[in-house]
Tab-separated table of C-alpha atoms in Angstrom:
chain	number	residue	atom	x	y	z
A	1	MET	CA	3.931	-6.392	-106.113
A	2	GLY	CA	6.294	-3.478	-105.459
A	3	PRO	CA	9.522	-3.412	-103.422
A	4	ILE	CA	9.105	-4.917	-99.958
A	5	SER	CA	10.568	-2.930	-97.082
A	6	PRO	CA	13.021	-4.539	-94.641
A	7	VAL	CA	10.475	-3.944	-91.866
A	8	LEU	CA	7.857	-6.048	-93.664
A	9	ARG	CA	10.344	-8.781	-94.518
A	10	GLY	CA	11.500	-8.903	-90.916
A	11	ALA	CA	7.919	-9.042	-89.687
A	12	ARG	CA	7.119	-11.900	-92.055
A	13	ILE	CA	10.085	-13.924	-90.794
A	14	ALA	CA	9.221	-13.172	-87.160
A	15	ASN	CA	5.557	-14.083	-87.558
A	16	SER	CA	6.514	-17.285	-89.378
A	17	PHE	CA	8.580	-18.273	-86.339
A	18	ALA	CA	5.618	-17.431	-84.096
A	19	PHE	CA	3.358	-19.729	-86.128
A	20	GLY	CA	6.041	-22.425	-85.987
A	21	LEU	CA	6.465	-22.119	-82.219
A	22	GLN	CA	2.723	-22.476	-81.743
A	23	GLY	CA	2.607	-25.649	-83.836
A	24	PHE	CA	5.759	-27.005	-82.209
A	25	PHE	CA	4.649	-26.689	-78.597
A	26	PHE	CA	1.053	-27.753	-79.315
A	27	ALA	CA	2.383	-30.983	-80.855
A	28	VAL	CA	4.669	-31.490	-77.851
A	29	VAL	CA	1.766	-31.143	-75.416
A	30	LEU	CA	-0.510	-33.491	-77.381
A	31	THR	CA	2.097	-36.173	-78.045
A	32	GLU	CA	3.154	-36.103	-74.381
A	33	LEU	CA	-0.392	-36.927	-73.231
A	34	PRO	CA	0.263	-40.713	-73.156
A	35	GLN	CA	3.184	-40.061	-70.788
A	36	GLN	CA	0.962	-37.806	-68.678
A	37	LYS	CA	-1.570	-40.623	-68.628
A	38	ASP	CA	1.021	-43.025	-67.218
A	39	ARG	CA	2.382	-40.444	-64.784
A	40	PHE	CA	-0.953	-39.546	-63.186
A	41	GLY	CA	-3.046	-42.624	-64.030
A	42	LEU	CA	-5.448	-40.651	-66.217
A	43	SER	CA	-8.400	-42.289	-67.938
A	44	ASP	CA	-9.051	-41.983	-71.674
A	45	GLY	CA	-12.153	-39.936	-70.895
A	46	LEU	CA	-10.182	-37.492	-68.776
A	47	ILE	CA	-7.591	-37.076	-71.528
A	48	ALA	CA	-10.329	-36.394	-74.083
A	49	GLY	CA	-11.906	-33.936	-71.664
A	50	SER	CA	-8.616	-32.113	-71.204
A	51	VAL	CA	-8.312	-31.653	-74.972
A	52	VAL	CA	-11.848	-30.233	-75.040
A	53	LEU	CA	-10.936	-27.968	-72.108
A	54	VAL	CA	-7.959	-26.575	-74.014
A	55	SER	CA	-10.192	-25.873	-77.040
A	56	ILE	CA	-12.877	-24.109	-74.992
A	57	LEU	CA	-10.435	-21.921	-73.076
A	58	ALA	CA	-8.559	-21.141	-76.291
A	59	GLY	CA	-11.747	-19.341	-77.291
A	60	VAL	CA	-11.424	-17.277	-74.119
A	61	GLY	CA	-7.851	-16.516	-75.132
A	62	SER	CA	-8.995	-15.338	-78.552
A	63	VAL	CA	-11.444	-12.915	-76.930
A	64	ALA	CA	-8.667	-11.674	-74.650
A	65	ALA	CA	-6.424	-11.205	-77.691
A	66	GLU	CA	-8.993	-8.875	-79.239
A	67	GLN	CA	-9.017	-6.686	-76.136
A	68	VAL	CA	-5.217	-6.505	-75.879
A	69	ALA	CA	-4.656	-5.940	-79.604
A	70	THR	CA	-7.236	-3.166	-79.916
A	71	ARG	CA	-5.827	-1.419	-76.851
A	72	TRP	CA	-2.126	-1.813	-77.700
A	73	SER	CA	-1.212	-3.877	-80.785
A	74	SER	CA	-1.141	-7.409	-82.155
A	75	ARG	CA	2.671	-7.355	-81.694
A	76	VAL	CA	2.199	-6.942	-77.937
A	77	THR	CA	-0.459	-9.658	-78.011
A	78	VAL	CA	1.789	-12.188	-79.772
A	79	ARG	CA	4.559	-11.561	-77.240
A	80	ILE	CA	2.162	-11.968	-74.307
A	81	GLY	CA	0.798	-15.181	-75.821
A	82	LEU	CA	4.235	-16.726	-76.371
A	83	LEU	CA	5.218	-15.802	-72.822
A	84	GLY	CA	1.985	-17.418	-71.651
A	85	ILE	CA	2.860	-20.618	-73.508
A	86	THR	CA	6.289	-20.627	-71.861
A	87	VAL	CA	4.922	-20.124	-68.349
A	88	THR	CA	2.044	-22.589	-68.658
A	89	GLY	CA	4.308	-25.102	-70.394
A	90	CYS	CA	6.639	-25.008	-67.388
A	91	ALA	CA	3.639	-25.314	-65.087
A	92	ILE	CA	2.434	-28.412	-66.975
A	93	ALA	CA	5.900	-29.933	-66.608
A	94	LEU	CA	6.010	-29.247	-62.866
A	95	ALA	CA	2.375	-30.168	-62.051
A	96	PRO	CA	2.391	-32.373	-58.918
A	97	ASP	CA	-1.042	-33.963	-59.337
A	98	THR	CA	-4.030	-34.324	-61.662
A	99	PRO	CA	-6.051	-31.243	-60.518
A	100	VAL	CA	-3.043	-28.964	-60.982
A	101	LEU	CA	-2.315	-30.560	-64.360
A	102	LEU	CA	-5.850	-29.848	-65.553
A	103	ILE	CA	-5.673	-26.248	-64.328
A	104	THR	CA	-2.365	-25.678	-66.092
A	105	LEU	CA	-3.695	-27.246	-69.299
A	106	GLY	CA	-6.648	-24.862	-69.137
A	107	LEU	CA	-4.356	-21.866	-68.703
A	108	TYR	CA	-2.262	-23.157	-71.593
A	109	GLY	CA	-5.439	-23.208	-73.694
A	110	ILE	CA	-5.925	-19.482	-73.030
A	111	ALA	CA	-2.349	-18.831	-74.204
A	112	VAL	CA	-3.003	-20.913	-77.332
A	113	GLY	CA	-6.015	-18.754	-78.189
A	114	ILE	CA	-4.043	-15.544	-77.687
A	115	VAL	CA	-1.250	-16.698	-80.018
A	116	ASP	CA	-3.653	-18.127	-82.618
A	117	ALA	CA	-5.607	-14.889	-82.894
A	118	SER	CA	-2.673	-12.481	-82.763
A	119	THR	CA	-0.459	-14.330	-85.242
A	120	ASN	CA	-3.354	-14.344	-87.697
A	121	MET	CA	-3.753	-10.595	-87.118
A	122	GLN	CA	-0.075	-10.082	-87.872
A	123	GLY	CA	-0.318	-12.366	-90.900
A	124	VAL	CA	-3.175	-10.392	-92.424
A	125	PHE	CA	-1.436	-7.052	-91.797
A	126	ILE	CA	1.810	-8.342	-93.325
A	127	GLN	CA	-0.076	-9.718	-96.310
A	128	HIS	CA	-1.634	-6.297	-96.906
A	129	GLY	CA	1.845	-4.788	-96.877
A	130	TYR	CA	3.041	-7.313	-99.444
A	131	GLY	CA	0.015	-6.658	-101.636
A	132	THR	CA	-0.469	-10.325	-102.523
A	133	PHE	CA	-1.626	-13.568	-100.903
A	134	ILE	CA	1.044	-14.999	-98.542
A	135	LEU	CA	-1.025	-16.185	-95.567
A	136	SER	CA	-0.817	-19.839	-96.557
A	137	SER	CA	2.947	-19.788	-95.998
A	138	PHE	CA	2.412	-18.989	-92.299
A	139	TYR	CA	0.157	-22.032	-91.937
A	140	ALA	CA	2.790	-24.122	-93.714
A	141	VAL	CA	5.285	-23.124	-91.021
A	142	TRP	CA	2.725	-24.085	-88.349
A	143	SER	CA	2.468	-27.546	-89.950
A	144	ALA	CA	6.242	-27.840	-90.103
A	145	GLY	CA	6.464	-26.782	-86.465
A	146	SER	CA	3.964	-29.452	-85.426
A	147	ILE	CA	5.974	-32.104	-87.272
A	148	LEU	CA	9.146	-30.910	-85.508
A	149	GLY	CA	7.306	-31.035	-82.183
A	150	ALA	CA	6.312	-34.651	-82.723
A	151	LEU	CA	9.886	-35.526	-83.777
A	152	PHE	CA	11.214	-33.696	-80.699
A	153	VAL	CA	9.086	-35.852	-78.395
A	154	SER	CA	10.081	-38.985	-80.300
A	155	ALA	CA	13.768	-38.099	-79.884
A	156	CYS	CA	13.310	-37.387	-76.178
A	157	GLU	CA	11.655	-40.776	-75.715
A	158	ALA	CA	14.462	-42.524	-77.588
A	159	LEU	CA	17.081	-40.773	-75.431
A	160	ASP	CA	15.184	-41.497	-72.186
A	161	VAL	CA	14.659	-37.803	-71.478
A	162	THR	CA	12.033	-37.440	-68.754
A	163	LEU	CA	8.619	-35.920	-69.395
A	164	ARG	CA	9.449	-32.952	-67.156
A	165	GLU	CA	12.792	-32.297	-68.854
A	166	SER	CA	11.367	-32.480	-72.371
A	167	LEU	CA	8.512	-30.071	-71.580
A	168	LEU	CA	10.839	-27.603	-69.856
A	169	THR	CA	13.239	-27.760	-72.809
A	170	ALA	CA	10.419	-27.148	-75.289
A	171	ALA	CA	9.171	-24.218	-73.200
A	172	GLY	CA	12.696	-22.804	-73.120
A	173	ILE	CA	12.858	-22.969	-76.915
A	174	VAL	CA	9.600	-21.008	-77.159
A	175	LEU	CA	10.868	-18.399	-74.711
A	176	ALA	CA	14.261	-17.918	-76.375
A	177	ILE	CA	12.947	-17.614	-79.924
A	178	GLY	CA	9.955	-15.555	-78.784
A	179	LEU	CA	12.233	-12.976	-77.182
A	180	LEU	CA	14.273	-12.741	-80.389
A	181	ILE	CA	11.379	-12.324	-82.814
A	182	GLY	CA	9.084	-10.105	-80.726
A	183	PRO	CA	10.633	-6.734	-81.608
A	184	ARG	CA	10.522	-7.508	-85.341
A	185	LEU	CA	6.742	-7.962	-85.507
A	186	LEU	CA	4.647	-5.086	-86.863
A	187	GLY	CA	3.687	-2.423	-84.356
A	188	ALA	CA	0.315	-0.709	-84.429
A	189	ALA	CA	1.372	2.184	-86.669
A	190	ALA	CA	3.089	-0.018	-89.265
A	191	ALA	CA	0.212	-2.505	-89.302
A	192	GLU	CA	-2.446	0.159	-89.790
A	193	SER	CA	-0.372	1.810	-92.511
A	194	ALA	CA	-0.215	-1.496	-94.403
A	195	THR	CA	-3.991	-1.982	-94.354
A	196	GLU	CA	-4.706	1.608	-95.354
A	197	VAL	CA	-2.488	1.225	-98.402
A	198	ALA	CA	-4.144	-2.059	-99.346
A	199	ASN	CA	-7.794	-1.334	-98.572
A	200	GLY	CA	-8.015	2.440	-98.479
A	201	GLU	CA	-8.653	4.550	-95.403
A	202	SER	CA	-12.425	4.399	-95.913
A	203	SER	CA	-12.435	0.666	-95.178
A	204	ALA	CA	-11.544	1.415	-91.571
A	205	PHE	CA	-15.017	2.879	-91.150
A	206	ALA	CA	-16.919	0.432	-93.362
A	207	MET	CA	-19.457	-1.881	-91.803
A	208	VAL	CA	-18.477	-5.557	-92.012
A	209	PRO	CA	-21.344	-7.634	-93.479
A	210	LEU	CA	-22.433	-10.384	-91.116
A	211	ARG	CA	-23.244	-12.702	-94.036
A	212	MET	CA	-19.659	-12.768	-95.289
A	213	TYR	CA	-18.171	-12.942	-91.805
A	214	LEU	CA	-20.284	-16.017	-91.030
A	215	ALA	CA	-19.464	-17.627	-94.386
A	216	PHE	CA	-15.716	-17.305	-93.820
A	217	GLY	CA	-16.086	-18.441	-90.217
A	218	ILE	CA	-18.172	-21.500	-91.113
A	219	ALA	CA	-15.752	-22.513	-93.878
A	220	ALA	CA	-12.817	-22.240	-91.481
A	221	SER	CA	-14.616	-24.155	-88.722
A	222	LEU	CA	-15.514	-27.009	-91.097
A	223	VAL	CA	-11.905	-27.424	-92.183
A	224	PHE	CA	-10.633	-27.301	-88.600
A	225	ALA	CA	-13.276	-29.913	-87.711
A	226	ILE	CA	-11.987	-32.182	-90.481
A	227	ASP	CA	-8.400	-31.715	-89.276
A	228	LEU	CA	-9.284	-32.734	-85.736
A	229	ALA	CA	-11.435	-35.657	-86.906
A	230	VAL	CA	-8.507	-37.047	-88.889
A	231	SER	CA	-6.111	-36.373	-86.004
A	232	ASN	CA	-8.326	-38.073	-83.428
A	233	TRP	CA	-9.969	-40.930	-85.292
A	234	SER	CA	-8.017	-41.917	-88.426
A	235	ALA	CA	-5.680	-44.305	-86.600
A	236	LEU	CA	-8.586	-45.946	-84.765
A	237	TYR	CA	-10.517	-46.256	-88.044
A	238	LEU	CA	-7.651	-48.092	-89.717
A	239	LYS	CA	-6.915	-50.260	-86.706
A	240	GLU	CA	-10.418	-51.204	-85.548
A	241	ASP	CA	-12.449	-51.081	-88.768
A	242	LEU	CA	-9.835	-51.987	-91.394
A	243	LEU	CA	-7.739	-54.234	-89.110
A	244	ALA	CA	-4.438	-52.465	-89.761
A	245	SER	CA	-1.449	-52.784	-87.449
A	246	SER	CA	-0.677	-49.917	-85.083
A	247	SER	CA	2.317	-48.813	-87.153
A	248	THR	CA	0.275	-48.810	-90.360
A	249	ALA	CA	-2.635	-47.002	-88.721
A	250	ALA	CA	-0.354	-44.148	-87.663
A	251	LEU	CA	0.507	-43.488	-91.318
A	252	ALA	CA	-2.961	-42.064	-92.025
A	253	LEU	CA	-2.364	-38.928	-89.985
A	254	ALA	CA	1.255	-38.679	-91.138
A	255	VAL	CA	0.384	-38.599	-94.843
A	256	TYR	CA	-2.557	-36.263	-94.227
A	257	GLN	CA	-0.320	-33.759	-92.425
A	258	CYS	CA	2.408	-33.994	-95.077
A	259	ALA	CA	-0.147	-33.377	-97.842
A	260	SER	CA	-1.598	-30.449	-95.902
A	261	LEU	CA	1.900	-29.004	-95.536
A	262	ALA	CA	2.524	-29.370	-99.281
A	263	ALA	CA	-0.792	-27.658	-100.058
A	264	ARG	CA	0.070	-24.747	-97.776
A	265	LEU	CA	3.563	-24.398	-99.250
A	266	SER	CA	2.110	-24.074	-102.751
A	267	GLY	CA	-1.151	-22.384	-101.753
A	268	ASP	CA	0.087	-18.809	-102.130
A	269	LEU	CA	1.059	-19.462	-105.760
A	270	TRP	CA	-2.253	-21.090	-106.680
A	271	VAL	CA	-4.340	-18.331	-105.114
A	272	ARG	CA	-2.384	-15.679	-107.005
A	273	ARG	CA	-2.877	-17.529	-110.284
A	274	LEU	CA	-6.448	-18.740	-109.953
A	275	GLY	CA	-8.110	-16.552	-107.308
A	276	GLY	CA	-9.534	-17.629	-103.977
A	277	ARG	CA	-12.936	-18.721	-105.278
A	278	ARG	CA	-11.559	-21.198	-107.782
A	279	VAL	CA	-8.944	-22.501	-105.356
A	280	VAL	CA	-11.600	-23.207	-102.705
A	281	ARG	CA	-13.753	-25.055	-105.243
A	282	ILE	CA	-10.827	-27.144	-106.472
A	283	ALA	CA	-9.582	-27.784	-102.935
A	284	GLY	CA	-13.090	-28.719	-101.832
A	285	ALA	CA	-13.476	-31.187	-104.693
A	286	VAL	CA	-10.092	-32.755	-103.939
A	287	GLY	CA	-10.980	-32.967	-100.262
A	288	VAL	CA	-14.340	-34.610	-100.951
A	289	LEU	CA	-12.685	-37.119	-103.290
A	290	GLY	CA	-9.934	-38.036	-100.867
A	291	LEU	CA	-12.130	-38.357	-97.804
A	292	ALA	CA	-14.736	-40.335	-99.769
A	293	VAL	CA	-12.000	-42.757	-100.861
A	294	ALA	CA	-11.066	-43.177	-97.206
A	295	VAL	CA	-14.698	-43.888	-96.277
A	296	VAL	CA	-15.261	-46.585	-98.918
A	297	ALA	CA	-11.753	-48.071	-98.653
A	298	PRO	CA	-11.737	-51.878	-98.541
A	299	GLY	CA	-8.408	-51.918	-96.719
A	300	PRO	CA	-5.858	-49.729	-94.957
A	301	VAL	CA	-3.694	-48.951	-98.013
A	302	VAL	CA	-6.587	-47.404	-99.952
A	303	ALA	CA	-7.699	-45.491	-96.846
A	304	ILE	CA	-4.201	-44.058	-96.409
A	305	VAL	CA	-4.238	-42.915	-100.046
A	306	GLY	CA	-7.615	-41.296	-99.396
A	307	PHE	CA	-6.329	-39.371	-96.401
A	308	LEU	CA	-3.309	-38.296	-98.454
A	309	ILE	CA	-5.568	-36.844	-101.159
A	310	GLY	CA	-7.831	-35.279	-98.528
A	311	GLY	CA	-4.889	-33.437	-96.985
A	312	PHE	CA	-4.146	-31.743	-100.300
A	313	GLY	CA	-7.718	-30.426	-100.319
A	314	THR	CA	-8.042	-29.069	-96.794
A	315	GLY	CA	-4.685	-27.350	-96.232
A	316	VAL	CA	-5.226	-23.991	-97.935
A	317	VAL	CA	-8.849	-23.190	-97.037
A	318	ALA	CA	-8.339	-21.853	-93.481
A	319	PRO	CA	-5.658	-19.272	-94.390
A	320	LEU	CA	-7.843	-18.157	-97.302
A	321	CYS	CA	-10.735	-17.511	-94.900
A	322	PHE	CA	-8.588	-15.197	-92.764
A	323	SER	CA	-7.180	-13.554	-95.886
A	324	GLU	CA	-10.614	-12.798	-97.318
A	325	ALA	CA	-11.899	-11.484	-93.991
A	326	GLY	CA	-8.858	-9.229	-93.826
A	327	GLN	CA	-10.099	-7.345	-96.877
A	328	LEU	CA	-13.332	-6.294	-95.194
A	329	THR	CA	-11.892	-3.659	-92.861
A	330	SER	CA	-8.603	-2.266	-91.553
A	331	GLY	CA	-6.808	-0.814	-88.528
A	332	ARG	CA	-7.894	-1.794	-85.035
A	333	ARG	CA	-11.227	-3.041	-86.380
A	334	LEU	CA	-9.280	-5.672	-88.304
A	335	ASP	CA	-7.677	-6.908	-85.070
A	336	ALA	CA	-11.153	-7.366	-83.601
A	337	LEU	CA	-12.527	-9.063	-86.708
A	338	ILE	CA	-9.684	-11.607	-86.910
A	339	ALA	CA	-9.956	-12.395	-83.184
A	340	ARG	CA	-13.681	-13.081	-83.541
A	341	LEU	CA	-13.185	-15.121	-86.712
A	342	ASN	CA	-10.596	-17.194	-84.849
A	343	LEU	CA	-13.347	-18.375	-82.482
A	344	PHE	CA	-14.657	-20.567	-85.308
A	345	ASN	CA	-11.370	-22.488	-85.072
A	346	TYR	CA	-12.313	-23.849	-81.653
A	347	ALA	CA	-15.946	-24.417	-82.577
A	348	GLY	CA	-14.661	-26.585	-85.422
A	349	THR	CA	-12.315	-28.573	-83.207
A	350	LEU	CA	-15.140	-29.288	-80.753
A	351	VAL	CA	-17.425	-30.450	-83.561
A	352	GLY	CA	-14.680	-32.504	-85.200
A	353	GLY	CA	-13.800	-34.253	-81.989
A	354	GLY	CA	-17.302	-34.591	-80.566
A	355	LEU	CA	-19.669	-35.222	-83.484
A	356	VAL	CA	-17.454	-37.612	-85.420
A	357	GLY	CA	-16.558	-39.418	-82.197
A	358	ALA	CA	-20.198	-39.770	-81.171
A	359	ILE	CA	-21.231	-41.165	-84.560
A	360	ALA	CA	-18.203	-43.452	-84.613
A	361	ALA	CA	-19.117	-44.784	-81.161
A	362	GLY	CA	-22.639	-45.605	-82.299
A	363	PHE	CA	-22.154	-46.714	-85.903
A	364	GLY	CA	-18.431	-47.257	-86.440
A	365	HIS	CA	-15.600	-45.050	-87.610
A	366	ARG	CA	-16.378	-45.596	-91.294
A	367	ILE	CA	-19.791	-43.964	-90.885
A	368	GLY	CA	-18.235	-41.290	-88.676
A	369	PHE	CA	-15.936	-40.200	-91.503
A	370	VAL	CA	-18.944	-39.514	-93.728
A	371	ILE	CA	-19.306	-36.270	-91.710
A	372	PRO	CA	-15.966	-34.799	-92.921
A	373	VAL	CA	-17.004	-35.599	-96.504
A	374	LEU	CA	-20.218	-33.621	-96.000
A	375	PHE	CA	-18.305	-30.790	-94.339
A	376	MET	CA	-15.975	-30.478	-97.334
A	377	ALA	CA	-18.964	-30.475	-99.694
A	378	ILE	CA	-20.412	-27.526	-97.756
A	379	VAL	CA	-17.089	-25.696	-98.171
A	380	ILE	CA	-17.502	-26.002	-101.955
A	381	GLY	CA	-20.900	-24.330	-101.636
A	382	LEU	CA	-19.370	-21.477	-99.644
A	383	ALA	CA	-16.710	-20.818	-102.302
A	384	ARG	CA	-18.901	-18.221	-104.009
A	385	VAL	CA	-18.253	-15.668	-101.237
A	386	PHE	CA	-14.502	-15.718	-101.925
A	387	HIS	CA	-12.890	-13.351	-104.421
A	388	SER	CA	-12.488	-14.441	-107.987
A	389	ARG	CA	-9.229	-13.484	-109.677
A	390	SER	CA	-10.970	-11.103	-112.075
A	391	GLU	CA	-13.104	-9.358	-109.439
A	392	PRO	CA	-10.787	-8.347	-106.575
A	393	ASP	CA	-13.038	-5.650	-105.164
A	394	GLU	CA	-16.380	-7.360	-105.526
A	395	LEU	CA	-16.772	-8.468	-101.919
A	396	SER	CA	-15.243	-5.377	-100.375
A	397	ALA	CA	-17.891	-3.261	-102.059
A	398	SER	CA	-20.740	-5.398	-100.762
A	399	SER	CA	-22.560	-4.193	-97.667
A	400	ASP	CA	-25.613	-6.406	-97.458
A	401	GLY	CA	-26.387	-8.066	-94.151
A	402	ARG	CA	-26.048	-6.795	-90.611
A	403	ALA	CA	-22.654	-5.553	-89.516
A	404	VAL	CA	-20.591	-7.790	-87.270
A	405	LEU	CA	-18.460	-4.803	-86.185
A	406	ASP	CA	-20.359	-1.568	-85.586
A	407	THR	CA	-18.010	0.458	-83.398
């Protein structure tokens, strides 16, 4: 790794803040849902439907991000997305009734998709400029931001800050920091220069094999599905199936998120040392072990340990998928590829929330969590499409399969 220019360092810091802002405000919106429920008298089904709505429309936002980024740049797209979060966040805070709340949540979902896609675009471009794997660090900041968002809501509740005031304050934080970091993100010329140095100019015209694109997308969607399954159902599993108290049940998600954060903080180092293929296999094995322990746990303590181990396994896989896809092409085609790969994020969240929930409703949460174990086992099988440390150009040279980008 050669000397890193101040422009790249500044872009890395700015994009890290963008990832953190996304995680922060998303956690604020989700953890404020119980207060929204009390405010508008929402049913549990309507709350679950609103979460699904956000996920579906986030896919629309990801498609919109592709159009904006390929026409202007991913820097412009990130700034539009953060502004969208600010505006829709204020609209959620000021919503006078349930229909308006649902509309504003849907519009917020579009902004989420725009920021998700464009920050990943920036992350891949910045990584190319660095010449080594750093994408996991961005996801670590997202995890840290989500933890801060949950703590922010907890503090507001303790201080008797109203729902409206807390949401407006959080939106103001996003706006203020977004305005500061926007100019430091990579513009189109700098981003394309970074990928040309890393991949070579010919990669901008190379066809992207559909087989590899789907493999990376499926791996990412499976991990996102596991994340949402743990987020949605782990507390209920401990409370209803293992008879834990509410305070104990909440620890399952807490330890899972902390382990995921630790994995992402150290993920860059492990990928550099071992290569993506080996890291995915090891992470997959750890994830299978941890989630299997949670499934067979005789009591809440063992289940919590299982979720802790599982978090160490899942944390680094998603950033690796975007990193590997980023080596398949460059320039504006890379913006489009990352935006389309990001769609698997929302497919995974829908599967994680819907499939596990449906099985849990019919057969119990213990049986429902067998699905995440199977998902992680599939990820191990997909590891072969990732780079090994000794063969960095193996996948880039491959061209079998139909092209996913042919323009």
